[in-house]
Structures are given as structure tokens and as C-alpha cells.
PDB file of C-alpha atoms in Angstrom:
ATOM      1  CA  MET I   1       0.000   0.000   0.000  1.00  0.00           C
ATOM      2  CA  ASP I   2       1.292   3.479  -0.910  1.00  0.00           C
ATOM      3  CA  TRP I   3       0.952   6.372   1.523  1.00  0.00           C
ATOM      4  CA  LYS I   4       1.111   9.559  -0.488  1.00  0.00           C
ATOM      5  CA  LEU I   5       1.466  13.065   0.872  1.00  0.00           C
ATOM      6  CA  GLU I   6      -0.740  15.085  -1.447  1.00  0.00           C
ATOM      7  CA  LEU I   7      -1.815  18.216   0.448  1.00  0.00           C
ATOM      8  CA  VAL I   8      -0.108  20.568   2.912  1.00  0.00           C
ATOM      9  CA  PHE I   9      -1.918  23.429   4.646  1.00  0.00           C
ATOM     10  CA  VAL I  10      -0.165  26.814   4.494  1.00  0.00           C
ATOM     11  CA  PRO I  11      -1.670  29.429   6.852  1.00  0.00           C
ATOM     12  CA  VAL I  12      -2.030  32.895   5.308  1.00  0.00           C
ATOM     13  CA  SER I  13      -3.651  36.163   6.366  1.00  0.00           C
ATOM     14  CA  ASP I  14      -5.058  37.238   2.984  1.00  0.00           C
ATOM     15  CA  VAL I  15      -6.178  34.391   0.726  1.00  0.00           C
ATOM     16  CA  ASP I  16      -6.451  36.461  -2.457  1.00  0.00           C
ATOM     17  CA  HIS I  17      -3.029  38.063  -1.939  1.00  0.00           C
ATOM     18  CA  ALA I  18      -1.423  34.676  -1.186  1.00  0.00           C
ATOM     19  CA  LYS I  19      -3.123  33.038  -4.175  1.00  0.00           C
ATOM     20  CA  ASP I  20      -1.839  35.819  -6.438  1.00  0.00           C
ATOM     21  CA  PHE I  21       1.701  35.353  -5.045  1.00  0.00           C
ATOM     22  CA  TYR I  22       1.751  31.585  -5.499  1.00  0.00           C
ATOM     23  CA  VAL I  23       0.126  31.600  -8.943  1.00  0.00           C
ATOM     24  CA  ASN I  24       1.543  34.720 -10.585  1.00  0.00           C
ATOM     25  CA  LYS I  25       4.953  34.985  -8.935  1.00  0.00           C
ATOM     26  CA  VAL I  26       5.962  31.442  -8.016  1.00  0.00           C
ATOM     27  CA  GLY I  27       4.117  29.720 -10.872  1.00  0.00           C
ATOM     28  CA  PHE I  28       1.796  27.284  -9.076  1.00  0.00           C
ATOM     29  CA  ASN I  29      -1.344  26.064 -10.827  1.00  0.00           C
ATOM     30  CA  ALA I  30      -4.653  27.220  -9.334  1.00  0.00           C
ATOM     31  CA  ASP I  31      -6.525  23.912  -9.112  1.00  0.00           C
ATOM     32  CA  TYR I  32      -9.531  24.745  -7.000  1.00  0.00           C
ATOM     33  CA  ASP I  33     -11.121  27.718  -5.253  1.00  0.00           C
ATOM     34  CA  ALA I  34     -14.470  27.180  -3.591  1.00  0.00           C
ATOM     35  CA  ARG I  35     -16.501  28.442  -0.673  1.00  0.00           C
ATOM     36  CA  PRO I  36     -18.598  25.464   0.505  1.00  0.00           C
ATOM     37  CA  SER I  37     -20.052  27.580   3.316  1.00  0.00           C
ATOM     38  CA  ASP I  38     -19.949  31.169   4.560  1.00  0.00           C
ATOM     39  CA  SER I  39     -17.164  30.299   7.001  1.00  0.00           C
ATOM     40  CA  ILE I  40     -14.990  28.129   4.734  1.00  0.00           C
ATOM     41  CA  ARG I  41     -12.957  28.898   1.631  1.00  0.00           C
ATOM     42  CA  PHE I  42     -10.695  26.183   0.220  1.00  0.00           C
ATOM     43  CA  VAL I  43      -8.015  27.027  -2.359  1.00  0.00           C
ATOM     44  CA  GLN I  44      -5.742  24.304  -3.727  1.00  0.00           C
ATOM     45  CA  LEU I  45      -2.531  25.243  -5.552  1.00  0.00           C
ATOM     46  CA  THR I  46       0.027  22.873  -7.106  1.00  0.00           C
ATOM     47  CA  PRO I  47       3.608  23.430  -8.244  1.00  0.00           C
ATOM     48  CA  PRO I  48       4.052  22.368 -11.894  1.00  0.00           C
ATOM     49  CA  GLY I  49       4.811  18.644 -12.077  1.00  0.00           C
ATOM     50  CA  SER I  50       4.178  18.014  -8.372  1.00  0.00           C
ATOM     51  CA  ALA I  51       2.019  15.266  -6.905  1.00  0.00           C
ATOM     52  CA  CYS I  52       1.646  17.336  -3.721  1.00  0.00           C
ATOM     53  CA  SER I  53      -0.395  20.522  -3.482  1.00  0.00           C
ATOM     54  CA  ILE I  54      -0.765  23.229  -0.890  1.00  0.00           C
ATOM     55  CA  CYS I  55      -4.049  24.583   0.354  1.00  0.00           C
ATOM     56  CA  ILE I  56      -4.802  28.034   1.691  1.00  0.00           C
ATOM     57  CA  GLY I  57      -8.109  29.422   2.760  1.00  0.00           C
ATOM     58  CA  GLU I  58     -10.465  30.507   5.492  1.00  0.00           C
ATOM     59  CA  GLY I  59     -11.904  28.367   8.264  1.00  0.00           C
ATOM     60  CA  LEU I  60      -9.578  25.451   7.507  1.00  0.00           C
ATOM     61  CA  ASN I  61      -7.166  25.611  10.405  1.00  0.00           C
ATOM     62  CA  ASP I  62      -6.395  27.796  13.388  1.00  0.00           C
ATOM     63  CA  ALA I  63      -2.636  28.043  12.745  1.00  0.00           C
ATOM     64  CA  PRO I  64      -1.411  31.654  12.695  1.00  0.00           C
ATOM     65  CA  PRO I  65      -0.363  33.040   9.286  1.00  0.00           C
ATOM     66  CA  GLY I  66       3.276  32.396   8.448  1.00  0.00           C
ATOM     67  CA  THR I  67       3.682  29.338  10.674  1.00  0.00           C
ATOM     68  CA  ALA I  68       3.828  26.573   8.058  1.00  0.00           C
ATOM     69  CA  PRO I  69       6.760  24.226   8.544  1.00  0.00           C
ATOM     70  CA  SER I  70       9.631  24.916   6.159  1.00  0.00           C
ATOM     71  CA  LEU I  71       8.561  23.618   2.778  1.00  0.00           C
ATOM     72  CA  GLN I  72      10.792  22.380  -0.021  1.00  0.00           C
ATOM     73  CA  MET I  73      10.467  21.760  -3.743  1.00  0.00           C
ATOM     74  CA  VAL I  74      12.978  20.002  -5.988  1.00  0.00           C
ATOM     75  CA  VAL I  75      13.781  21.244  -9.495  1.00  0.00           C
ATOM     76  CA  SER I  76      15.913  20.015 -12.374  1.00  0.00           C
ATOM     77  CA  ASP I  77      17.585  23.414 -12.977  1.00  0.00           C
ATOM     78  CA  ILE I  78      18.318  25.698 -10.025  1.00  0.00           C
ATOM     79  CA  ASN I  79      19.536  28.517 -12.263  1.00  0.00           C
ATOM     80  CA  GLU I  80      16.278  28.541 -14.231  1.00  0.00           C
ATOM     81  CA  ALA I  81      14.217  28.358 -11.029  1.00  0.00           C
ATOM     82  CA  HIS I  82      16.182  31.235  -9.504  1.00  0.00           C
ATOM     83  CA  GLN I  83      15.853  33.334 -12.661  1.00  0.00           C
ATOM     84  CA  GLN I  84      12.090  32.671 -12.915  1.00  0.00           C
ATOM     85  CA  LEU I  85      11.422  33.617  -9.296  1.00  0.00           C
ATOM     86  CA  LYS I  86      13.560  36.745  -9.511  1.00  0.00           C
ATOM     87  CA  ALA I  87      11.992  37.820 -12.830  1.00  0.00           C
ATOM     88  CA  ASN I  88       8.529  37.462 -11.275  1.00  0.00           C
ATOM     89  CA  GLY I  89       9.417  39.753  -8.378  1.00  0.00           C
ATOM     90  CA  VAL I  90       9.975  37.141  -5.670  1.00  0.00           C
ATOM     91  CA  ASP I  91      12.549  38.169  -3.055  1.00  0.00           C
ATOM     92  CA  VAL I  92      14.727  35.098  -3.572  1.00  0.00           C
ATOM     93  CA  SER I  93      18.151  34.350  -2.115  1.00  0.00           C
ATOM     94  CA  ASP I  94      21.268  33.853  -4.171  1.00  0.00           C
ATOM     95  CA  ILE I  95      22.006  30.255  -5.139  1.00  0.00           C
ATOM     96  CA  ASP I  96      23.547  28.412  -2.189  1.00  0.00           C
ATOM     97  CA  VAL I  97      25.821  25.628  -3.520  1.00  0.00           C
ATOM     98  CA  GLN I  98      26.362  22.839  -1.018  1.00  0.00           C
ATOM     99  CA  GLU I  99      28.031  19.458  -1.460  1.00  0.00           C
ATOM    100  CA  TRP I 100      24.665  17.662  -1.258  1.00  0.00           C
ATOM    101  CA  GLY I 101      22.596  20.094  -3.320  1.00  0.00           C
ATOM    102  CA  HIS I 102      22.039  23.618  -4.572  1.00  0.00           C
ATOM    103  CA  PHE I 103      19.367  25.786  -2.957  1.00  0.00           C
ATOM    104  CA  VAL I 104      17.475  29.048  -3.239  1.00  0.00           C
ATOM    105  CA  TYR I 105      15.188  30.346  -0.515  1.00  0.00           C
ATOM    106  CA  PHE I 106      12.154  32.607  -0.401  1.00  0.00           C
ATOM    107  CA  ALA I 107       9.142  33.337   1.778  1.00  0.00           C
ATOM    108  CA  ASP I 108       5.538  34.121   0.920  1.00  0.00           C
ATOM    109  CA  PRO I 109       3.968  37.454   1.990  1.00  0.00           C
ATOM    110  CA  ASP I 110       3.135  35.986   5.438  1.00  0.00           C
ATOM    111  CA  GLY I 111       6.619  34.610   6.034  1.00  0.00           C
ATOM    112  CA  ASN I 112       5.991  30.929   5.241  1.00  0.00           C
ATOM    113  CA  LYS I 113       9.467  29.696   4.265  1.00  0.00           C
ATOM    114  CA  TRP I 114      10.346  27.777   1.121  1.00  0.00           C
ATOM    115  CA  ALA I 115      13.509  26.112  -0.137  1.00  0.00           C
ATOM    116  CA  VAL I 116      14.026  25.134  -3.768  1.00  0.00           C
ATOM    117  CA  GLN I 117      16.580  22.361  -4.142  1.00  0.00           C
ATOM    118  CA  TYR I 118      18.537  20.970  -7.070  1.00  0.00           C
ATOM    119  CA  LEU I 119      20.275  17.628  -6.623  1.00  0.00           C
ATOM    120  CA  PRO I 120      23.115  17.402  -9.178  1.00  0.00           C
ATOM    121  CA  GLN I 121      23.632  13.670  -8.591  1.00  0.00           C
ATOM    122  CA  ARG I 122      20.003  12.853  -9.419  1.00  0.00           C
ATOM    123  CA  PRO I 123      18.752  12.834 -13.022  1.00  0.00           C
ATOM    124  CA  ASN I 124      16.162  15.611 -13.547  1.00  0.00           C
ATOM    125  CA  GLY I 125      16.917  16.998 -10.081  1.00  0.00           C
TER     126      GLY I 125
END
């Protein structure tokens, strides 16, 4: 039996602002945005090529905005990822080259932290 992690909650203060950041600056796909009740809004966003999505919204969790655990994505080209984020206005770190991988870091408008990793020893990152 497979156990697949497919959704991670990211607490944000302004759903529309966060959705705009993730879709138009980071490049996530906007999969779903619905309000099943007056007190709940569920927005699902997925990085291109990922089997795991994030969700943001209202009435989903009581975690304070900006308190998601550090999140990480893996890419096949760290230079392209860095260039794309920077070109889209994301405040992204310089490329950090380590023996075990290359990284860039950024945070969303609420301070939720992200790492983007490239693994040179692994085909396609």
C-alpha cells in the first residue's frame, strides 16, 4: 500500500493576496477555489509537475499566518528556477551551492518559508 502526501496546509492572512503570489509569482497552478459555506474557503494550488499541493483558505485551520513548517520543492535546474522567481518579483536568495545540493530560498507574503533544491547527482533533479 502506498501512503502519499498530497496536500499541505499553508496558513495565510489574505487568501487572495497569497493566491496571487503563489500563482503569478511562483508559478503554481490554481486547481480549486471554492466556498462550501460562509465560514470556509478552500483554495488548492500545485507546483508544476508536483504530486503534492498546498491549500490556503479561510476556516480550515487555526494556525497563525506564516507558521507553516519549512517547505521544499525540488527542481531540475536551479539557475532557471532562480531566474524565474527573480523575474517574477519574488525576493529570492542567491544560489547556495552545497556538497549535497544547490538551494534558493524565499518566503511568501506571510513569512511561510520555502527552499528550492537541485540535486546534481540525481537525473532531472
